[in-house]
């Protein structure tokens, strides 16, 4: 039992995070090159006429690439550190979501409601 | 222990399990991950500030007048290469090959330096054209966001050189492996932040 405990502790000292292998690093690298090249090409060549559509597409590519980096380079999975690192990540993502959408939403509406000239001044009280 | 419990009969046996001692540094990775998450929040604030202020040019230069996407593409490539070379450094570290690990770390540091040089060239070029941080809210938030990322890379390189010296002096000891793994997370995390920067700041800026 004590030997088992020791082995577990030793295993834990390595961070519980596998380094992956040459293959997983290479897969991650190739994927990220592709996922970087396509959005750059889309913007530089203007392949999609609609700017808003282009913006949405490159945002989607960024999200996918972040996930690729998380899995292949940072070795994120539900098992590492007994799930605590995943929990911390989810908590952070929720906060990041609140910060980003909240700021943009509030400031966009501030702009829309307070800029003079956007409204007909005669309708103002 | 389990055998004792079963031979003791039908009575359930309860053990008061003591908190087993953790090996030194066993929670370093989780702690470092938590630090990275707090760093992630700092970048989220800066991204939010850029998102809010990024369109206010104050009749100054706009992203289209300033950004050179070719340069940013090269820059991104440097960071991507440095990511995989650091991965190779970790793989050779696992095999305990000191010289190869040092070599891959050096290559990673050089790619990091190339990234920084290109970024500093871009900054100096912009400032030379009068696009200084105090020119407009867009430029203030741009320099704060991209500059903070650049500062992180700078400290990453300082840390890398420090660890190379440590490995040269003491070899791939348990402590040095742990430090290298922390830097690995830091380095790959910076790459993840850069994905946000080149998408949100540069590519989206050119679309405005």
Tab-separated table of C-alpha atoms in Angstrom:
chain	number	residue	atom	x	y	z
A	1	UNK	CA	0.000	0.000	0.000
A	2	UNK	CA	2.713	2.405	0.975
A	3	UNK	CA	4.647	1.453	-2.131
A	4	UNK	CA	1.576	2.175	-4.208
A	5	UNK	CA	1.108	5.530	-2.524
A	6	UNK	CA	4.688	6.386	-3.235
A	7	UNK	CA	4.335	5.466	-6.880
A	8	UNK	CA	1.234	7.614	-7.166
A	9	UNK	CA	2.955	10.556	-5.548
A	10	UNK	CA	5.871	10.152	-7.879
A	11	UNK	CA	3.589	10.016	-10.871
A	12	UNK	CA	1.887	13.135	-9.642
A	13	UNK	CA	5.179	14.967	-9.422
A	14	UNK	CA	5.371	14.813	-13.184
A	15	UNK	CA	2.349	17.038	-13.252
A	16	UNK	CA	-0.087	14.381	-14.358
A	17	UNK	CA	0.197	15.959	-17.792
A	18	UNK	CA	1.622	13.789	-20.494
A	19	UNK	CA	3.859	15.573	-22.957
A	20	UNK	CA	2.243	13.970	-25.913
A	21	UNK	CA	4.424	12.435	-28.580
A	22	UNK	CA	6.249	13.563	-31.672
A	23	UNK	CA	3.157	12.607	-33.638
A	24	UNK	CA	0.684	14.687	-31.610
A	25	UNK	CA	2.992	17.726	-31.725
A	26	UNK	CA	3.313	17.356	-35.483
A	27	UNK	CA	-0.449	16.946	-35.965
A	28	UNK	CA	-1.071	20.030	-33.816
A	29	UNK	CA	1.532	22.017	-35.748
A	30	UNK	CA	0.190	21.061	-39.181
A	31	UNK	CA	-3.382	21.795	-38.097
A	32	UNK	CA	-2.409	25.196	-36.703
A	33	UNK	CA	-0.500	26.104	-39.885
A	34	UNK	CA	-3.595	25.298	-41.955
A	35	UNK	CA	-5.885	27.100	-39.515
A	36	UNK	CA	-3.614	30.175	-39.655
A	37	UNK	CA	-3.073	30.198	-43.408
A	38	UNK	CA	-6.756	30.070	-44.385
A	39	UNK	CA	-7.920	33.172	-42.457
A	40	UNK	CA	-4.866	35.153	-43.634
A	41	UNK	CA	-5.592	34.124	-47.212
A	42	UNK	CA	-9.287	34.980	-46.818
A	43	UNK	CA	-8.507	38.517	-45.646
A	44	UNK	CA	-5.590	39.185	-48.005
A	45	UNK	CA	-7.343	37.974	-51.128
A	46	UNK	CA	-10.846	39.094	-50.177
A	47	UNK	CA	-12.205	35.762	-51.336
A	48	UNK	CA	-15.512	36.378	-49.586
A	49	UNK	CA	-17.165	39.581	-50.761
A	50	UNK	CA	-19.137	40.145	-47.574
A	51	UNK	CA	-16.890	41.604	-44.854
A	52	UNK	CA	-19.138	40.526	-42.022
A	53	UNK	CA	-19.202	36.953	-43.321
A	54	UNK	CA	-15.385	36.997	-43.576
A	55	UNK	CA	-15.171	38.255	-39.985
A	56	UNK	CA	-17.401	35.464	-38.714
A	57	UNK	CA	-15.428	32.830	-40.644
A	58	UNK	CA	-12.017	33.967	-39.349
A	59	UNK	CA	-13.398	34.140	-35.792
A	60	UNK	CA	-14.566	30.546	-36.176
A	61	UNK	CA	-11.086	29.547	-37.415
A	62	UNK	CA	-9.525	31.271	-34.391
A	63	UNK	CA	-11.773	29.381	-31.966
A	64	UNK	CA	-10.940	26.045	-33.622
A	65	UNK	CA	-7.221	26.844	-33.587
A	66	UNK	CA	-7.323	27.770	-29.888
A	67	UNK	CA	-8.922	24.406	-29.151
A	68	UNK	CA	-6.252	22.661	-31.275
A	69	UNK	CA	-3.481	24.410	-29.325
A	70	UNK	CA	-5.139	23.568	-26.018
A	71	UNK	CA	-5.379	19.874	-26.883
A	72	UNK	CA	-2.140	19.226	-28.784
A	73	UNK	CA	0.275	21.705	-27.151
A	74	UNK	CA	-1.121	22.374	-23.685
A	75	UNK	CA	-2.387	18.771	-23.373
A	76	UNK	CA	-5.701	19.816	-21.889
A	77	UNK	CA	-8.062	16.999	-21.081
A	78	UNK	CA	-10.616	16.228	-18.419
A	79	UNK	CA	-8.238	13.864	-16.613
A	80	UNK	CA	-5.217	16.111	-15.984
A	81	UNK	CA	-4.830	17.205	-12.350
A	82	UNK	CA	-7.955	15.274	-11.476
A	83	UNK	CA	-10.114	17.608	-13.538
A	84	UNK	CA	-9.138	20.739	-11.608
A	85	UNK	CA	-7.307	22.357	-14.510
A	86	UNK	CA	-10.349	21.815	-16.724
A	87	UNK	CA	-12.553	23.345	-14.033
A	88	UNK	CA	-10.257	26.385	-13.805
A	89	UNK	CA	-10.334	26.694	-17.594
A	90	UNK	CA	-14.134	26.586	-17.742
A	91	UNK	CA	-14.389	29.182	-14.957
A	92	UNK	CA	-11.960	31.449	-16.808
A	93	UNK	CA	-13.787	31.031	-20.108
A	94	UNK	CA	-17.062	32.048	-18.433
A	95	UNK	CA	-15.396	35.166	-16.978
A	96	UNK	CA	-13.747	35.977	-20.319
A	97	UNK	CA	-17.115	35.609	-22.028
A	98	UNK	CA	-18.785	37.944	-19.530
A	99	UNK	CA	-15.981	40.531	-19.806
A	100	UNK	CA	-15.884	40.537	-23.616
A	101	UNK	CA	-19.581	40.373	-24.460
A	102	UNK	CA	-20.518	42.632	-21.543
A	103	UNK	CA	-18.038	45.371	-22.467
A	104	UNK	CA	-18.843	45.279	-26.168
A	105	UNK	CA	-22.595	45.196	-25.565
A	106	UNK	CA	-22.616	48.054	-23.069
A	107	UNK	CA	-20.275	50.273	-25.057
A	108	UNK	CA	-22.057	49.611	-28.348
A	109	UNK	CA	-25.345	50.713	-26.805
A	110	UNK	CA	-23.698	53.724	-25.188
A	111	UNK	CA	-22.470	54.778	-28.603
A	112	UNK	CA	-25.803	54.148	-30.256
A	113	UNK	CA	-27.797	56.017	-27.619
A	114	UNK	CA	-25.540	58.938	-26.813
A	115	UNK	CA	-23.951	60.011	-30.060
A	116	UNK	CA	-25.620	63.227	-31.180
A	117	UNK	CA	-26.650	63.170	-34.766
A	118	UNK	CA	-27.853	59.605	-34.772
A	119	UNK	CA	-31.227	60.765	-33.568
A	120	UNK	CA	-33.406	63.490	-34.889
A	121	UNK	CA	-32.740	66.329	-32.471
A	122	UNK	CA	-36.289	67.673	-32.745
A	123	UNK	CA	-37.575	64.529	-31.099
A	124	UNK	CA	-35.396	65.161	-28.065
A	125	UNK	CA	-37.186	66.546	-25.049
B	1	UNK	CA	-5.106	-3.795	4.007
B	2	UNK	CA	-8.010	-4.904	1.900
B	3	UNK	CA	-7.414	-8.520	2.911
B	4	UNK	CA	-7.638	-7.584	6.600
B	5	UNK	CA	-10.963	-5.897	5.981
B	6	UNK	CA	-12.484	-8.974	4.341
B	7	UNK	CA	-11.203	-11.491	6.889
B	8	UNK	CA	-12.509	-9.381	9.748
B	9	UNK	CA	-15.974	-10.689	9.017
B	10	UNK	CA	-19.207	-8.951	8.212
B	11	UNK	CA	-18.502	-5.934	10.369
B	12	UNK	CA	-17.443	-3.030	8.148
B	13	UNK	CA	-14.058	-1.673	8.980
B	14	UNK	CA	-13.441	2.031	8.663
B	15	UNK	CA	-10.045	3.587	8.248
B	16	UNK	CA	-9.249	7.130	9.080
B	17	UNK	CA	-7.179	7.958	6.059
B	18	UNK	CA	-4.538	10.493	6.701
B	19	UNK	CA	-3.706	13.092	4.130
B	20	UNK	CA	-0.912	11.337	2.305
B	21	UNK	CA	2.192	13.377	1.826
B	22	UNK	CA	2.572	14.884	-1.605
B	23	UNK	CA	5.903	14.887	-3.302
B	24	UNK	CA	7.577	18.269	-3.480
B	25	UNK	CA	6.165	20.334	-6.307
B	26	UNK	CA	3.309	17.933	-7.007
B	27	UNK	CA	0.796	20.764	-7.266
B	28	UNK	CA	3.083	23.141	-9.183
B	29	UNK	CA	1.436	22.405	-12.520
B	30	UNK	CA	-2.062	23.135	-11.267
B	31	UNK	CA	-0.875	26.281	-9.522
B	32	UNK	CA	0.883	27.451	-12.652
B	33	UNK	CA	-2.222	26.712	-14.681
B	34	UNK	CA	-4.214	28.917	-12.297
B	35	UNK	CA	-1.647	31.695	-12.809
B	36	UNK	CA	-2.048	31.336	-16.575
B	37	UNK	CA	-5.817	31.597	-16.199
B	38	UNK	CA	-5.420	34.843	-14.243
B	39	UNK	CA	-3.121	36.063	-17.010
B	40	UNK	CA	-5.835	35.070	-19.459
B	41	UNK	CA	-8.212	37.421	-17.620
B	42	UNK	CA	-5.733	40.305	-17.980
B	43	UNK	CA	-5.668	39.692	-21.724
B	44	UNK	CA	-9.472	39.463	-21.772
B	45	UNK	CA	-9.639	42.971	-20.244
B	46	UNK	CA	-7.182	44.294	-22.834
B	47	UNK	CA	-9.094	42.615	-25.672
B	48	UNK	CA	-12.320	44.125	-24.328
B	49	UNK	CA	-10.674	47.570	-24.171
B	50	UNK	CA	-9.453	47.160	-27.751
B	51	UNK	CA	-12.880	45.962	-28.841
B	52	UNK	CA	-14.493	49.035	-27.319
B	53	UNK	CA	-11.881	51.647	-28.322
B	54	UNK	CA	-10.454	50.058	-31.476
B	55	UNK	CA	-12.749	52.020	-33.783
B	56	UNK	CA	-11.954	55.469	-32.385
B	57	UNK	CA	-9.256	56.813	-34.715
B	58	UNK	CA	-9.583	60.507	-33.728
B	59	UNK	CA	-9.072	61.388	-37.415
B	60	UNK	CA	-5.743	59.570	-37.191
B	61	UNK	CA	-4.491	56.509	-39.050
B	62	UNK	CA	-6.767	53.448	-39.214
B	63	UNK	CA	-5.656	49.774	-39.209
B	64	UNK	CA	-5.664	49.731	-43.018
B	65	UNK	CA	-3.107	52.549	-43.122
B	66	UNK	CA	-0.794	50.901	-40.609
B	67	UNK	CA	-0.897	47.108	-40.675
B	68	UNK	CA	1.204	45.032	-43.019
B	69	UNK	CA	-0.379	41.576	-43.130
B	70	UNK	CA	2.681	39.985	-44.771
B	71	UNK	CA	4.743	41.039	-41.780
B	72	UNK	CA	2.109	39.740	-39.357
B	73	UNK	CA	1.994	36.423	-41.227
B	74	UNK	CA	5.776	36.032	-40.898
B	75	UNK	CA	5.490	36.982	-37.235
B	76	UNK	CA	2.798	34.381	-36.657
B	77	UNK	CA	4.939	31.759	-38.373
B	78	UNK	CA	7.838	32.566	-36.004
B	79	UNK	CA	5.627	31.978	-32.984
B	80	UNK	CA	4.177	28.769	-34.444
B	81	UNK	CA	7.666	27.416	-35.160
B	82	UNK	CA	8.807	28.309	-31.649
B	83	UNK	CA	5.839	26.366	-30.294
B	84	UNK	CA	6.730	23.124	-32.035
B	85	UNK	CA	10.445	23.472	-31.293
B	86	UNK	CA	9.588	23.851	-27.614
B	87	UNK	CA	7.501	20.697	-27.979
B	88	UNK	CA	10.585	18.923	-29.351
B	89	UNK	CA	12.600	20.237	-26.410
B	90	UNK	CA	10.090	18.624	-24.037
B	91	UNK	CA	10.248	15.324	-25.954
B	92	UNK	CA	14.045	15.212	-25.808
B	93	UNK	CA	13.863	16.224	-22.126
B	94	UNK	CA	11.683	13.165	-21.490
B	95	UNK	CA	14.410	11.004	-23.003
B	96	UNK	CA	16.966	12.720	-20.764
B	97	UNK	CA	19.118	13.993	-23.616
B	98	UNK	CA	20.640	17.183	-22.232
B	99	UNK	CA	22.452	18.450	-25.332
B	100	UNK	CA	19.475	17.947	-27.654
B	101	UNK	CA	17.150	19.621	-25.140
B	102	UNK	CA	19.485	22.603	-24.905
B	103	UNK	CA	19.659	22.805	-28.701
B	104	UNK	CA	15.881	22.809	-29.121
B	105	UNK	CA	15.536	25.385	-26.336
B	106	UNK	CA	18.066	27.584	-28.118
B	107	UNK	CA	16.147	27.269	-31.402
B	108	UNK	CA	12.940	28.177	-29.562
B	109	UNK	CA	14.615	31.230	-28.060
B	110	UNK	CA	15.856	32.335	-31.492
B	111	UNK	CA	12.350	32.067	-32.971
B	112	UNK	CA	11.084	34.068	-29.994
B	113	UNK	CA	13.741	36.696	-30.615
B	114	UNK	CA	12.793	36.828	-34.305
B	115	UNK	CA	9.165	37.376	-33.306
B	116	UNK	CA	10.144	40.189	-30.938
B	117	UNK	CA	12.417	41.852	-33.487
B	118	UNK	CA	9.696	41.880	-36.129
B	119	UNK	CA	7.209	43.276	-33.616
B	120	UNK	CA	9.618	46.002	-32.496
B	121	UNK	CA	10.337	46.851	-36.154
B	122	UNK	CA	6.579	47.146	-36.737
B	123	UNK	CA	6.155	49.358	-33.660
B	124	UNK	CA	9.054	51.640	-34.564
B	125	UNK	CA	7.766	51.881	-38.132
B	126	UNK	CA	4.321	52.900	-36.841
B	127	UNK	CA	5.742	55.418	-34.388
B	128	UNK	CA	7.935	56.833	-37.146
B	129	UNK	CA	4.789	57.410	-39.202
B	130	UNK	CA	3.261	59.359	-36.310
B	131	UNK	CA	1.046	56.507	-35.111
B	132	UNK	CA	2.124	56.821	-31.498
B	133	UNK	CA	0.153	55.385	-28.558
B	134	UNK	CA	-1.092	58.877	-27.643
B	135	UNK	CA	-2.412	59.570	-31.160
B	136	UNK	CA	-5.859	57.983	-30.709
B	137	UNK	CA	-7.828	55.616	-28.488
B	138	UNK	CA	-7.389	52.938	-31.148
B	139	UNK	CA	-3.602	53.248	-30.998
B	140	UNK	CA	-3.540	53.406	-27.178
B	141	UNK	CA	-5.458	50.154	-26.880
B	142	UNK	CA	-3.482	48.581	-29.744
B	143	UNK	CA	-0.091	49.279	-28.175
B	144	UNK	CA	-1.313	48.191	-24.734
B	145	UNK	CA	-2.694	44.865	-25.964
B	146	UNK	CA	0.035	43.900	-28.438
B	147	UNK	CA	2.750	45.394	-26.223
B	148	UNK	CA	1.613	43.365	-23.210
B	149	UNK	CA	1.845	40.208	-25.302
B	150	UNK	CA	5.293	41.268	-26.490
B	151	UNK	CA	6.380	41.867	-22.889
B	152	UNK	CA	5.232	38.359	-21.998
B	153	UNK	CA	7.339	36.950	-24.834
B	154	UNK	CA	10.301	39.028	-23.618
B	155	UNK	CA	10.027	37.614	-20.107
B	156	UNK	CA	9.539	34.151	-21.597
B	157	UNK	CA	12.891	34.502	-23.381
B	158	UNK	CA	14.591	35.741	-20.180
B	159	UNK	CA	13.129	32.724	-18.368
B	160	UNK	CA	14.264	30.413	-21.189
B	161	UNK	CA	17.861	31.642	-21.002
B	162	UNK	CA	17.763	31.294	-17.209
B	163	UNK	CA	16.599	27.692	-17.470
B	164	UNK	CA	19.200	26.886	-20.137
B	165	UNK	CA	21.854	28.081	-17.686
B	166	UNK	CA	20.280	25.975	-14.939
B	167	UNK	CA	20.221	22.881	-17.155
B	168	UNK	CA	23.815	23.506	-18.214
B	169	UNK	CA	24.921	23.665	-14.569
B	170	UNK	CA	22.753	21.004	-12.923
B	171	UNK	CA	21.442	18.880	-15.772
B	172	UNK	CA	17.894	17.659	-16.211
B	173	UNK	CA	17.101	17.302	-12.519
B	174	UNK	CA	13.574	16.837	-11.222
B	175	UNK	CA	13.327	20.546	-10.354
B	176	UNK	CA	14.637	21.643	-13.746
B	177	UNK	CA	12.171	19.366	-15.532
B	178	UNK	CA	9.353	20.927	-13.529
B	179	UNK	CA	10.546	24.442	-14.403
B	180	UNK	CA	10.818	23.559	-18.071
B	181	UNK	CA	7.280	22.186	-18.021
B	182	UNK	CA	6.001	25.439	-16.491
B	183	UNK	CA	7.753	27.447	-19.187
B	184	UNK	CA	6.276	25.068	-21.768
B	185	UNK	CA	2.757	25.918	-20.586
B	186	UNK	CA	3.647	29.634	-20.518
B	187	UNK	CA	5.059	29.528	-24.047
B	188	UNK	CA	2.130	27.635	-25.566
B	189	UNK	CA	-0.289	29.889	-23.706
B	190	UNK	CA	1.314	32.944	-25.329
B	191	UNK	CA	0.762	31.288	-28.685
B	192	UNK	CA	-2.931	30.895	-27.848
B	193	UNK	CA	-3.155	34.602	-26.943
B	194	UNK	CA	-1.433	35.484	-30.228
B	195	UNK	CA	-4.176	33.621	-32.143
B	196	UNK	CA	-6.620	36.084	-30.573
B	197	UNK	CA	-4.352	39.031	-31.413
B	198	UNK	CA	-3.793	38.250	-35.086
B	199	UNK	CA	-7.452	37.403	-35.620
B	200	UNK	CA	-9.114	40.135	-33.593
B	201	UNK	CA	-6.616	42.984	-34.043
B	202	UNK	CA	-4.908	42.479	-37.391
B	203	UNK	CA	-7.278	40.466	-39.598
B	204	UNK	CA	-10.477	42.076	-38.281
B	205	UNK	CA	-8.759	45.474	-38.406
B	206	UNK	CA	-8.080	45.062	-42.114
B	207	UNK	CA	-11.752	44.231	-42.654
B	208	UNK	CA	-13.019	47.424	-41.048
